[in-house]
Amino acid sequence: VAVPVFPGLSRKEKFHKSQLWGYCNNVAMLVGEDKSGIGGEPLPGQKLKPKYSAFPREIGSDAPAWVAFDKQVLSFDAYFEEEVPDKNQELYRIRHCKIYFYLEDDTIQVVEPQVKNSGITQGTIVRRHRIPLPPPNEDQFYTVDHFNINIEVILYARRYRIIDCDQFTKNFLRKMGVRLNPPVCRPDDPYTKERQKIMDNMKPLRPYERLDTLRQFLEYDGHVLRFFCVWDDTESMFRDPRELVLHYYLSDDTIEIKEMVPVNSGRDAVPLFLKRNKLPKYAPTGLYQPGTITNRTVLNVFGELVGNKGRYILDNRKTGAVHQEFYKDCDLTTGAVINVWGRKIVLCDCDEFTKEYYRTKYGIMDFTPVPYKAPPLPKPEKKFPPYTGFGSEEDSLCSCLGLLPKHPQKDFKKFMEKDRNGLESNILRFLAKLITDSPIDKERKFIISYFLSDDTISVFEPMRRNTGILGGKFLERGRIKKPGQELFKSEPSEYFKAQNLFVGARVCFHGHNFLLVDADEYAFNYMEKHANEFSMADISVILKKLKDIAEPRSREVKQMFAATDPDHTKVIQYDPFRNLIVNITDGALSEHEIMTLGRYYSMRDDSEMDVHFLLAVAQEQLKKKSFENFGQLSAVLVYNDREKHGVLPHEMCRTICKSFRLPLSDDLLQALLTMFEDGHEQVEYKKLLEGLNWRENQIPAFQTIKVPLKYEDDWSGQLPSLPVKKIKYLTLLEDLFGQEE
């Protein structure tokens, strides 16, 4: 390696010069005096200038400074003297400031706090950046080693005296190994001190008065006390009490009063009885004249007005000022009497928020209201004129309820709930016959339909051959009054309800006496499902009534049932069962109650009954529509059954039936398909077609109701009621008398 040669220099000078040179890519280059020796160790006699603060390795972690000392700042209290050459009152001025040293990058910031009415631009004196040392070391920057208490630092030719620092700074400098100097006192500015002395001895012409209401506003804004009060205005013409509502606003101690004007009182409804403001207490000498109470008192006015400006002196001692008291929340309690500009108002009651406020703040627990209202007079009973006979009673009554007569309103909610919905007809049908001595009329049978949607009744007589009686509609659909009522009366008439119709009941429709002898399956099911409305179909009520009658002779009753079942089959037929119940109760139970009892303890296959019922209804509809295309429908179903298992998916069967336009409703078709499903949701279509084929497999045991297309009460044939064949009487005896050992 070539060594640079310095001719004419001594050996020491040559060595020193050689340290200024280095090599980069075998090229000699000048590197300066800061080049360290091998391993970074300083050369003999060499002093390295630190560029940044050097912290011991024990302080903090090995992370870089901008991470280890992030958001860590040293704060020093300092001041500097500023010369004032243009004023005789002061020669210099002392300005206090804060010096912030940021440990992450050795930047410094100097900030002077704002002083009110100082007249000096204050704030940031030196923005944050690295500050160089004063000459002759201007090539170096301030580090943490240059700061301590009770020393001076020069920042851009301005001399700052550090007098103290905060606790974090003291702890940090101690960890760095710095011995802290004792803090010094903070000097006062002589001019500021002299000015403060003058201000203390000065009495202002307009003394400042500060009433701090912000805290009260922020704490109680939106909180209002409400009192119900009354003003007994006995001196007025009408001498009636005036009901008022007093609002006390806790945010500013103001009061607002509103008047509760009754309906048809003859008074104008004004927005406010008293506008919101502070309410003064009534003075013993009466009300003060306008101008008596003022915020300021003028002692003297002198000089002429120059423009709109005048000179005056205010009384800072408020000599002769009138102090007026206002109502506070402590003055308002239940039963108190306040004076509202000469009107005596009694506070009678308050709301729950007001009561809770007084419990919390004043510990008041008694809030007994003061009675101020007279007991209300009993409302006179409305008496309507008697019915005139023109129109319906409801229509005549509506003309008495208002000046403009309105059409009587129907119960629309009941109509929507009880109107026909799918297979739910909401119609109770009963088989009836006339109660008469005429041998011809005794054989006549009638179908009484009760419509639950509007409580109307229609009577239909099925046509019978060779009777000489023209069947059809016997009574138009409408509401029917109960017999024995006066026609022209004020009270509304009573009409037949659904609870008045049951098997065994005797009803009179416009002079015709009917005996209800049977009902259809839907009527029985509906009444049993709504047993809380129909006591005749409530099995718990029936059992209680039967138990009260049969319990005194329970042994005899058991022997009677046992005699009816000599083979000990534990079941008996319905007719012997009915005769036994009639003998035991001596006619105390109606025919409907006996039938409900028999249906409850009968041995019936519910699923079989449901299938028979649905097939009977479906056959009746197919017969009406003359649908006989069963052979082609069967061929299509067999063709789609590729595996020849005799079953098809539910949805496929439904689609095929719809393609043949099978005249069945969607609900009925879905119910039938569900009935003929196996355990894998596959429909046995052959059994379904056999049940629907009304030509070959007509259901004779079930006589269906022929439902018309347009009218609910236009049908022929007998009313069906699924017969109850066998009764489990042992279960009945156990429910009545308990289980025997």
XYZ file of C-alpha atoms in Angstrom:
741
model
C 0.000 0.000 0.000
C 1.396 3.333 -0.943
C 1.928 5.798 1.910
C 1.553 9.501 1.185
C 4.773 11.415 1.425
C 4.964 14.850 3.040
C 8.403 16.322 2.227
C 9.776 19.089 4.452
C 7.818 18.062 7.571
C 8.986 16.585 10.808
C 8.176 13.029 11.793
C 5.428 14.125 14.251
C 3.892 16.423 11.712
C 4.038 13.679 9.098
C 2.193 11.270 11.480
C -0.477 13.851 12.243
C -0.954 14.595 8.554
C -1.181 10.906 7.751
C -4.201 10.619 10.078
C -6.083 13.170 7.963
C -5.881 10.896 4.955
C -7.566 7.614 4.214
C -8.110 5.294 1.313
C -11.272 4.321 -0.559
C -10.835 1.891 -3.443
C -7.050 2.393 -3.248
C -7.468 6.152 -3.665
C -6.061 8.475 -1.009
C -8.757 10.835 0.315
C -8.913 13.554 3.009
C -11.158 12.370 5.863
C -10.608 15.091 8.508
C -9.490 15.218 12.080
C -12.428 13.267 13.428
C -11.184 9.978 12.064
C -10.778 7.503 14.881
C -8.162 4.833 15.214
C -8.443 1.104 14.808
C -11.576 -0.282 16.500
C -13.033 3.188 16.846
C -10.711 4.131 19.703
C -9.493 7.755 19.732
C -5.890 8.333 18.846
C -3.456 9.711 21.423
C -4.159 13.387 21.962
C -7.342 13.253 19.840
C -10.662 14.658 21.218
C -13.826 13.514 19.425
C -16.772 15.885 19.215
C -20.067 14.086 19.964
C -22.778 14.831 17.425
C -25.719 13.655 19.632
C -26.337 13.009 23.313
C -24.460 10.002 24.591
C -26.458 7.922 27.082
C -24.963 5.154 29.245
C -25.815 1.631 28.167
C -27.541 0.947 31.491
C -30.138 3.642 30.715
C -33.082 2.284 28.733
C -33.018 -0.483 26.164
C -30.906 -1.115 23.085
C -33.571 0.470 20.880
C -32.696 3.623 18.954
C -33.192 6.971 20.670
C -36.214 7.934 18.571
C -37.944 4.786 19.891
C -36.609 4.612 23.456
C -37.209 8.340 24.204
C -40.362 8.870 22.179
C -42.622 11.559 23.758
C -40.102 12.153 26.595
C -39.244 15.825 27.090
C -37.093 17.638 29.666
C -38.759 20.841 30.911
C -36.728 23.727 32.412
C -37.960 26.988 33.941
C -35.881 29.941 32.787
C -35.902 33.670 32.234
C -33.981 36.253 30.273
C -33.480 39.994 30.590
C -34.565 42.241 27.757
C -33.322 45.806 27.459
C -35.896 48.605 27.130
C -34.066 51.653 25.714
C -37.024 53.900 24.812
C -38.855 54.196 28.154
C -38.024 56.082 31.351
C -40.275 53.902 33.523
C -38.174 50.759 33.003
C -34.647 50.042 31.849
C -34.974 46.304 31.442
C -37.666 43.692 31.520
C -37.555 40.134 32.883
C -39.410 37.626 30.749
C -40.109 34.117 32.030
C -40.165 31.180 29.661
C -40.017 27.384 29.351
C -37.185 25.464 27.662
C -38.136 22.026 26.317
C -35.413 19.541 25.378
C -36.654 16.580 23.287
C -34.619 13.476 24.070
C -35.471 11.626 20.881
C -33.600 13.995 18.541
C -31.884 16.637 20.810
C -34.175 19.401 19.554
C -34.935 22.447 21.715
C -38.013 24.658 21.909
C -38.467 27.877 23.912
C -41.998 28.992 24.816
C -43.098 32.084 26.754
C -46.460 31.762 28.578
C -49.138 34.299 27.755
C -49.557 37.164 30.225
C -52.778 39.156 30.182
C -52.453 42.786 28.980
C -48.675 42.516 28.591
C -48.576 44.216 25.202
C -45.820 41.851 24.069
C -46.046 39.227 21.376
C -45.699 36.019 23.344
C -45.828 32.316 22.651
C -43.112 30.348 20.851
C -39.806 32.277 20.965
C -37.622 29.587 19.411
C -39.250 26.904 17.316
C -38.270 23.285 17.788
C -34.962 22.371 16.123
C -31.322 21.583 16.998
C -29.546 24.679 18.268
C -25.765 25.101 17.776
C -23.458 26.082 20.592
C -22.197 29.657 20.765
C -18.859 30.508 19.056
C -16.210 29.242 18.828
C -18.038 25.858 18.985
C -20.715 26.674 16.474
C -20.010 23.411 14.640
C -21.496 21.487 17.587
C -25.058 21.282 18.957
C -26.595 21.343 22.418
C -26.960 17.933 24.038
C -28.391 16.787 27.336
C -25.001 17.288 28.985
C -25.232 21.065 28.545
C -28.304 21.482 30.817
C -28.480 21.827 34.595
C -30.165 24.019 37.201
C -28.769 27.449 38.018
C -26.723 27.763 34.857
C -26.892 29.981 31.809
C -27.362 28.833 28.231
C -26.946 31.043 25.184
C -29.404 30.440 22.412
C -28.746 32.634 19.401
C -26.966 35.350 21.418
C -29.753 35.504 24.018
C -28.726 34.472 27.517
C -31.238 32.306 29.373
C -30.932 31.599 33.094
C -32.292 28.180 34.133
C -33.799 28.413 37.615
C -35.621 25.090 38.053
C -37.054 22.017 36.281
C -39.837 19.528 36.777
C -39.570 16.249 38.682
C -39.212 14.045 35.597
C -36.245 16.119 34.424
C -34.584 15.906 37.829
C -34.953 12.110 37.951
C -33.637 11.706 34.417
C -30.569 13.909 35.012
C -29.759 12.058 38.217
C -29.844 8.753 36.330
C -27.478 10.270 33.789
C -25.015 10.996 36.594
C -25.519 14.756 36.617
C -25.181 16.478 39.979
C -28.055 18.948 40.100
C -27.503 22.467 41.375
C -29.967 23.880 43.890
C -32.864 25.834 42.337
C -32.885 29.627 42.593
C -35.712 32.057 43.217
C -37.685 33.472 40.363
C -36.959 37.202 40.007
C -39.811 39.632 39.559
C -40.107 42.149 36.788
C -39.730 45.613 38.405
C -42.090 47.334 36.012
C -44.786 44.679 36.437
C -44.414 44.890 40.201
C -44.774 48.670 40.158
C -47.783 48.485 37.867
C -49.503 45.945 40.131
C -48.962 48.264 43.103
C -50.654 51.095 41.213
C -53.559 48.853 40.213
C -54.120 47.759 43.813
C -54.373 51.360 44.992
C -56.713 52.361 42.179
C -60.513 52.418 42.630
C -62.261 51.957 39.294
C -65.119 54.257 38.329
C -67.190 51.268 37.187
C -66.588 48.461 39.672
C -66.730 44.982 38.147
C -69.386 42.658 39.485
C -69.256 39.094 38.344
C -72.166 36.742 39.005
C -71.074 33.283 37.931
C -74.221 31.427 36.816
C -72.548 29.117 34.307
C -72.086 26.297 36.809
C -75.736 26.397 37.838
C -76.800 26.397 34.191
C -74.593 23.442 33.249
C -75.697 21.420 36.281
C -79.449 22.033 36.134
C -80.141 22.744 32.473
C -83.337 20.965 31.478
C -84.389 20.301 35.110
C -87.785 21.825 35.845
C -89.912 21.577 38.981
C -93.643 21.326 38.307
C -96.370 22.281 40.772
C -100.128 22.041 40.345
C -101.699 25.106 41.913
C -104.981 26.988 42.071
C -105.961 30.646 42.228
C -109.264 31.262 43.995
C -110.510 34.235 42.001
C -113.503 34.994 44.254
C -113.518 38.714 43.520
C -114.176 38.285 39.821
C -117.556 38.159 38.196
C -117.814 34.381 37.950
C -115.911 33.540 41.174
C -114.494 30.275 39.944
C -111.147 28.716 40.872
C -108.455 28.918 38.201
C -106.262 25.816 37.818
C -102.615 26.629 37.059
C -99.357 24.769 36.459
C -96.180 26.400 37.814
C -92.798 25.568 36.265
C -89.658 26.442 38.220
C -86.486 26.320 36.090
C -83.513 25.282 38.214
C -80.979 26.518 35.643
C -81.711 30.239 36.232
C -84.335 30.356 39.080
C -87.093 31.625 36.792
C -90.814 30.852 37.087
C -93.410 30.280 34.404
C -97.144 29.741 34.995
C -99.658 28.247 32.590
C -103.422 28.147 32.998
C -105.366 24.941 32.435
C -108.472 26.205 30.681
C -111.345 23.671 30.900
C -113.345 22.775 27.843
C -116.335 25.036 27.183
C -115.368 27.363 30.044
C -115.899 30.525 28.001
C -112.350 31.762 28.621
C -109.778 32.490 25.948
C -106.922 29.997 25.849
C -103.841 32.206 26.274
C -100.337 30.733 25.912
C -99.052 31.804 29.331
C -100.573 33.107 32.540
C -97.146 34.460 33.626
C -94.185 34.851 31.290
C -90.972 33.142 32.322
C -88.962 35.448 34.554
C -87.764 35.793 38.108
C -90.750 36.257 40.409
C -90.161 38.901 43.125
C -91.579 38.459 46.565
C -94.316 40.906 47.469
C -92.823 43.835 49.431
C -94.548 45.031 52.647
C -94.858 48.525 51.206
C -96.338 47.294 47.975
C -94.881 47.109 44.517
C -91.899 49.257 43.616
C -92.344 52.063 41.146
C -90.632 51.790 37.767
C -87.036 52.990 38.001
C -86.665 52.306 41.720
C -84.661 49.132 41.198
C -81.643 49.669 38.959
C -78.371 47.891 38.379
C -76.245 51.054 38.896
C -76.608 54.197 40.968
C -75.428 57.469 39.360
C -73.944 59.900 41.912
C -73.387 62.900 39.694
C -73.586 63.867 36.074
C -71.575 66.868 34.940
C -70.289 68.404 31.804
C -71.928 68.874 28.490
C -72.612 66.083 26.115
C -70.123 65.934 23.316
C -71.846 63.994 20.623
C -73.422 61.027 22.373
C -70.809 60.791 25.124
C -71.230 62.088 28.641
C -69.287 61.949 31.871
C -70.751 60.387 34.973
C -69.712 58.885 38.290
C -71.180 55.609 39.576
C -71.675 54.773 43.251
C -69.413 51.798 43.875
C -70.874 51.336 47.389
C -74.459 51.213 46.075
C -75.741 53.777 48.551
C -79.537 53.701 48.674
C -79.806 50.650 46.443
C -82.980 48.597 46.897
C -82.375 44.873 47.368
C -85.281 42.809 46.116
C -85.827 39.166 47.021
C -87.048 36.602 44.530
C -88.741 33.248 45.000
C -86.322 30.332 45.234
C -86.886 26.600 45.203
C -86.801 26.532 48.998
C -89.926 28.756 49.077
C -92.005 26.381 46.955
C -93.534 23.466 48.864
C -96.845 21.653 48.792
C -99.415 23.750 50.632
C -97.424 27.009 50.393
C -99.070 30.250 49.272
C -97.099 32.535 46.935
C -97.879 36.036 45.802
C -97.830 36.398 42.021
C -98.120 40.143 41.450
C -100.913 40.501 43.997
C -102.628 37.151 43.356
C -102.639 34.525 46.092
C -101.805 31.162 44.522
C -101.848 27.921 46.527
C -99.448 25.116 45.602
C -101.538 21.948 45.866
C -99.460 19.123 44.394
C -96.315 18.320 42.397
C -94.988 15.617 40.097
C -92.642 12.723 40.953
C -89.460 14.471 39.765
C -90.184 17.430 42.040
C -90.822 15.138 44.994
C -87.532 13.302 44.422
C -85.671 16.632 44.161
C -86.984 17.865 47.523
C -86.296 14.501 49.163
C -82.681 14.611 48.024
C -81.886 18.270 48.643
C -84.054 19.267 51.608
C -85.057 15.927 53.142
C -88.788 16.636 52.844
C -90.900 13.475 52.960
C -94.446 14.801 53.393
C -96.074 15.606 50.065
C -99.719 15.376 51.067
C -101.701 17.075 48.285
C -104.094 19.860 49.085
C -107.611 19.056 47.779
C -108.744 21.849 45.541
C -111.174 20.172 43.152
C -114.784 19.569 44.020
C -115.883 15.941 43.617
C -117.094 15.437 40.063
C -120.814 15.340 39.611
C -122.232 11.993 38.569
C -122.670 11.819 34.847
C -126.311 11.823 33.924
C -127.399 8.613 32.368
C -128.104 8.886 28.691
C -131.693 8.087 27.926
C -132.570 7.292 24.380
C -136.044 7.550 22.939
C -137.862 4.283 22.292
C -137.544 2.481 19.007
C -140.022 3.808 16.433
C -140.211 0.716 14.260
C -138.661 2.322 11.185
C -135.428 0.698 10.044
C -133.237 -1.358 12.348
C -132.697 -0.581 16.017
C -128.991 0.111 15.452
C -129.735 2.565 12.660
C -132.308 4.413 14.766
C -129.886 4.542 17.698
C -127.155 6.144 15.542
C -129.482 9.043 14.768
C -129.644 9.766 18.525
C -125.880 9.691 19.119
C -124.921 12.651 16.954
C -126.267 15.585 15.034
C -125.302 13.981 11.752
C -126.605 10.408 11.653
C -124.032 7.806 10.675
C -124.342 4.281 9.430
C -123.994 1.722 12.257
C -120.468 0.359 12.434
C -119.873 -3.371 12.192
C -117.273 -5.307 14.125
C -114.698 -5.467 11.349
C -112.072 -7.206 13.508
C -114.489 -10.007 14.368
C -115.463 -10.298 10.722
C -111.816 -10.714 9.640
C -111.126 -13.302 12.342
C -114.282 -15.382 11.898
C -114.794 -15.165 8.141
C -114.282 -18.228 5.954
C -110.589 -19.092 5.575
C -109.801 -22.212 3.538
C -111.450 -25.220 5.143
C -112.340 -23.147 8.198
C -115.882 -22.078 7.410
C -116.626 -20.624 10.880
C -120.243 -21.708 10.418
C -122.023 -23.831 13.036
C -124.698 -26.044 11.474
C -127.430 -27.813 13.445
C -130.150 -30.234 12.429
C -133.505 -29.150 13.806
C -137.164 -30.049 13.616
C -140.322 -28.169 14.419
C -142.026 -28.483 17.785
C -145.647 -28.779 16.721
C -148.689 -31.043 16.952
C -149.149 -31.155 13.189
C -148.211 -34.653 11.924
C -146.989 -33.197 8.632
C -144.734 -30.569 10.188
C -143.293 -33.068 12.652
C -141.485 -34.870 9.821
C -139.923 -31.718 8.424
C -136.215 -31.230 9.027
C -134.270 -27.972 8.915
C -130.634 -26.980 8.817
C -129.871 -23.980 11.043
C -126.579 -22.232 10.189
C -125.011 -19.784 12.581
C -122.385 -17.463 11.013
C -119.757 -16.540 13.581
C -118.435 -13.580 11.545
C -121.535 -11.398 12.094
C -123.836 -13.436 14.449
C -126.427 -14.023 11.748
C -128.647 -17.088 11.368
C -130.189 -18.716 8.331
C -132.630 -21.660 8.179
C -132.723 -24.049 5.226
C -135.136 -26.911 4.597
C -133.822 -29.787 2.467
C -136.175 -30.880 -0.291
C -137.843 -34.269 0.173
C -139.792 -36.128 -2.452
C -143.508 -36.747 -2.225
C -144.009 -34.639 0.892
C -145.982 -31.866 -0.724
C -143.690 -29.242 0.882
C -141.498 -27.036 -1.231
C -138.045 -27.047 0.349
C -135.323 -24.444 0.092
C -134.635 -21.289 1.991
C -136.911 -21.157 5.017
C -135.480 -18.035 6.749
C -133.309 -15.320 5.222
C -129.895 -14.823 6.771
C -129.971 -12.158 9.488
C -129.873 -11.506 13.176
C -132.803 -12.940 15.122
C -134.195 -11.415 18.297
C -134.978 -13.528 21.304
C -138.717 -13.921 21.900
C -140.634 -12.221 24.690
C -139.094 -8.742 24.308
C -140.953 -5.475 24.032
C -140.786 -4.035 20.534
C -140.871 -0.280 21.220
C -138.352 0.301 24.003
C -135.220 2.378 24.622
C -132.898 -0.507 25.536
C -131.298 -2.519 22.707
C -132.841 -5.892 22.048
C -131.147 -9.196 22.756
C -130.265 -11.437 19.845
C -129.468 -15.108 19.631
C -125.778 -15.846 20.211
C -123.719 -18.900 19.417
C -123.936 -19.985 23.064
C -127.731 -20.297 22.756
C -127.479 -22.976 20.060
C -126.596 -26.534 21.094
C -128.006 -30.002 20.639
C -131.155 -30.289 22.738
C -131.832 -26.554 22.817
C -135.298 -25.150 22.056
C -135.276 -21.916 20.104
C -138.029 -19.735 18.699
C -137.380 -17.947 15.407
C -140.165 -15.488 14.575
C -142.874 -17.683 16.141
C -141.485 -21.012 14.905
C -140.263 -23.301 17.673
C -137.311 -25.513 16.761
C -135.621 -28.361 18.618
C -131.952 -28.850 17.761
C -131.389 -32.591 17.474
C -127.911 -32.852 15.934
C -124.912 -30.868 14.676
C -122.178 -31.434 12.139
C -118.647 -32.501 13.004
C -117.239 -29.005 12.492
C -119.710 -27.545 15.022
C -118.767 -30.154 17.633
C -115.042 -29.631 17.061
C -115.297 -25.842 17.135
C -117.302 -25.787 20.353
C -114.932 -28.262 22.033
C -111.915 -26.261 20.898
C -113.447 -23.061 22.324
C -114.796 -24.653 25.498
C -114.304 -21.424 27.457
C -117.054 -19.854 25.328
C -119.365 -22.884 25.145
C -120.056 -24.430 28.551
C -122.079 -27.229 26.930
C -118.865 -28.482 25.264
C -116.543 -27.987 28.257
C -115.648 -31.484 29.449
C -114.346 -30.237 32.821
C -117.642 -28.494 33.605
C -119.634 -31.529 32.505
C -117.552 -33.908 34.624
C -117.902 -31.666 37.676
C -121.662 -31.505 37.237
C -121.880 -35.276 36.763
C -119.636 -35.935 39.768
C -121.789 -33.781 42.050
C -124.836 -35.801 41.029
C -123.374 -39.324 40.945
C -120.866 -39.246 43.816
C -123.406 -39.890 46.632
C -124.401 -43.173 44.943
C -121.141 -44.120 43.284
C -121.518 -47.821 44.123
C -124.911 -47.992 42.432
C -123.577 -46.174 39.354
C -120.698 -48.632 38.995
C -123.079 -51.565 39.258
C -125.286 -50.041 36.553
C -122.337 -49.714 34.157
C -121.133 -53.227 35.002
C -124.576 -54.680 34.306
C -124.547 -53.039 30.874
C -121.240 -54.820 30.056
C -121.841 -58.507 30.935
C -118.905 -59.707 28.799
C -116.457 -57.384 30.599
C -115.196 -55.797 27.376
C -114.628 -52.476 29.175
C -116.639 -50.688 26.472
C -120.358 -50.195 25.881
C -122.405 -48.895 22.981
C -123.420 -45.269 22.803
C -127.193 -45.775 23.136
C -126.973 -47.739 26.444
C -124.435 -45.210 27.665
C -126.793 -42.327 26.886
C -129.690 -44.029 28.645
C -127.530 -44.630 31.732
C -126.445 -40.980 31.901
C -130.060 -39.817 31.516
C -131.192 -42.137 34.331
C -128.315 -41.135 36.615
C -128.708 -37.373 36.114
C -132.511 -37.449 35.799
C -132.322 -35.044 32.834
C -129.885 -32.608 34.458
C -127.498 -32.887 31.501
C -128.520 -31.658 28.084
C -128.267 -33.790 24.979
C -125.213 -31.809 23.822
C -123.417 -32.409 27.113
C -124.112 -36.157 26.889
C -122.792 -36.212 23.321
C -119.668 -34.283 24.370
C -119.127 -36.791 27.175
C -119.518 -39.688 24.743
C -117.177 -38.122 22.188
C -114.534 -37.557 24.853
C -114.543 -41.204 26.064
C -115.241 -42.831 22.695
C -113.072 -45.336 20.854
C -112.581 -43.581 17.564
C -109.688 -43.645 15.142
C -109.091 -39.964 14.568
C -106.850 -40.449 11.588
C -109.413 -42.712 9.917
C -112.151 -40.186 10.563
C -110.062 -37.374 9.098
C -109.329 -39.384 5.925
C -113.013 -40.283 5.526
C -114.025 -36.702 6.067
C -111.538 -35.325 3.516
C -112.371 -38.006 0.949
C -116.092 -37.372 1.401
C -115.652 -33.635 0.805
C -113.362 -34.289 -2.192
C -115.805 -36.786 -3.742
C -118.641 -34.312 -3.363
C -116.685 -31.592 -5.172
C -115.542 -33.971 -7.940
C -119.104 -35.176 -8.394
C -120.394 -31.608 -8.739
C -117.762 -30.802 -11.360
C -118.460 -34.154 -13.144
C -114.819 -35.175 -13.038
C -114.484 -38.814 -14.184
C -111.075 -38.875 -15.846
C -109.579 -41.205 -13.222
C -108.265 -43.776 -15.729
C -106.064 -41.327 -17.624
C -104.859 -39.773 -14.344
C -103.893 -43.246 -13.081
C -102.015 -43.999 -16.324
C -99.949 -40.807 -16.033
C -99.081 -41.542 -12.410
C -98.052 -45.128 -13.260
C -95.952 -43.855 -16.185
C -94.038 -41.464 -13.876
C -93.430 -44.278 -11.390
C -90.293 -45.593 -13.118
C -89.378 -48.064 -10.386
C -92.955 -49.402 -10.120
C -93.046 -49.134 -6.312
C -96.509 -47.607 -6.230
C -95.321 -44.345 -4.666
C -94.356 -40.930 -6.038
C -92.932 -37.782 -4.446
C -95.430 -35.383 -2.900
C -94.640 -32.460 -5.187
C -94.765 -34.616 -8.342
C -98.221 -35.913 -7.451
C -99.426 -32.380 -6.804
C -98.092 -31.183 -10.167
C -99.762 -34.049 -12.055
C -103.101 -33.424 -10.324
C -102.894 -29.736 -11.172
C -102.111 -30.552 -14.807
C -105.399 -32.517 -14.994
C -107.219 -29.502 -13.495
C -108.501 -31.538 -10.586
C -111.373 -29.419 -9.184
C -110.066 -29.401 -5.611
C -108.793 -26.476 -3.588
C -105.080 -26.268 -2.805
C -105.662 -26.796 0.919
C -107.800 -29.879 0.380
C -105.394 -31.381 -2.162
C -102.405 -30.806 0.116
C -104.243 -32.392 3.047
C -105.170 -35.475 0.993
C -101.629 -35.949 -0.296
C -100.303 -35.674 3.254
C -102.806 -38.265 4.491
C -101.640 -40.845 1.939
C -97.911 -40.355 2.540
C -95.683 -43.098 3.852
C -92.802 -42.626 6.256
C -90.495 -41.326 3.491
C -92.759 -38.494 2.230
C -93.847 -40.620 -0.745
C -97.526 -40.603 -1.764
C -99.304 -43.939 -2.358
C -101.112 -42.717 -5.448
C -103.147 -45.924 -6.044
C -104.891 -45.638 -2.643
C -105.431 -41.944 -3.269
C -107.156 -42.587 -6.628
C -109.319 -45.329 -5.114
C -110.501 -42.927 -2.435
C -111.219 -40.130 -4.937
C -113.089 -42.321 -7.438
C -116.672 -41.480 -6.527
C -118.031 -43.754 -9.270
C -116.563 -47.014 -7.993
C -115.734 -46.308 -4.322
C -118.388 -43.993 -2.984
C -118.300 -43.461 0.795
C -121.812 -44.452 2.019
C -121.137 -44.203 5.737
C -120.511 -40.471 5.566
C -123.275 -38.213 4.319
C -121.647 -34.959 3.333
C -122.985 -31.460 3.361
C -123.504 -30.299 -0.189
C -121.714 -26.975 -0.231
C -123.041 -24.655 -2.954
C -121.059 -22.359 -5.140
C -122.616 -19.045 -4.123
C -124.606 -19.378 -0.914
C -123.573 -20.946 2.387
C -127.154 -21.920 3.238
C -128.146 -23.490 -0.072
C -127.536 -27.147 0.302
C -129.524 -30.373 0.373
C -129.254 -33.642 2.228
C -128.791 -34.502 5.849
C -126.320 -32.933 8.226
C -123.486 -35.309 9.057
C -122.332 -36.134 12.515
C -119.713 -38.806 12.913
C -121.408 -41.496 15.003
C -119.913 -42.447 18.350
C -120.112 -46.227 18.560
C -118.248 -47.448 21.645
C -117.587 -45.740 24.976
C -114.721 -46.526 27.387
C -116.760 -46.316 30.564
C -113.966 -47.468 32.920
C -111.983 -44.334 32.126
C -115.066 -42.257 32.871
C -115.570 -43.974 36.227
C -111.924 -43.431 37.155
C -112.222 -39.699 36.396
C -115.420 -39.486 38.436
C -114.661 -41.612 41.508
C -110.915 -42.244 41.305
C -108.977 -45.398 40.515
C -109.791 -48.438 42.660
C -107.043 -50.643 44.085
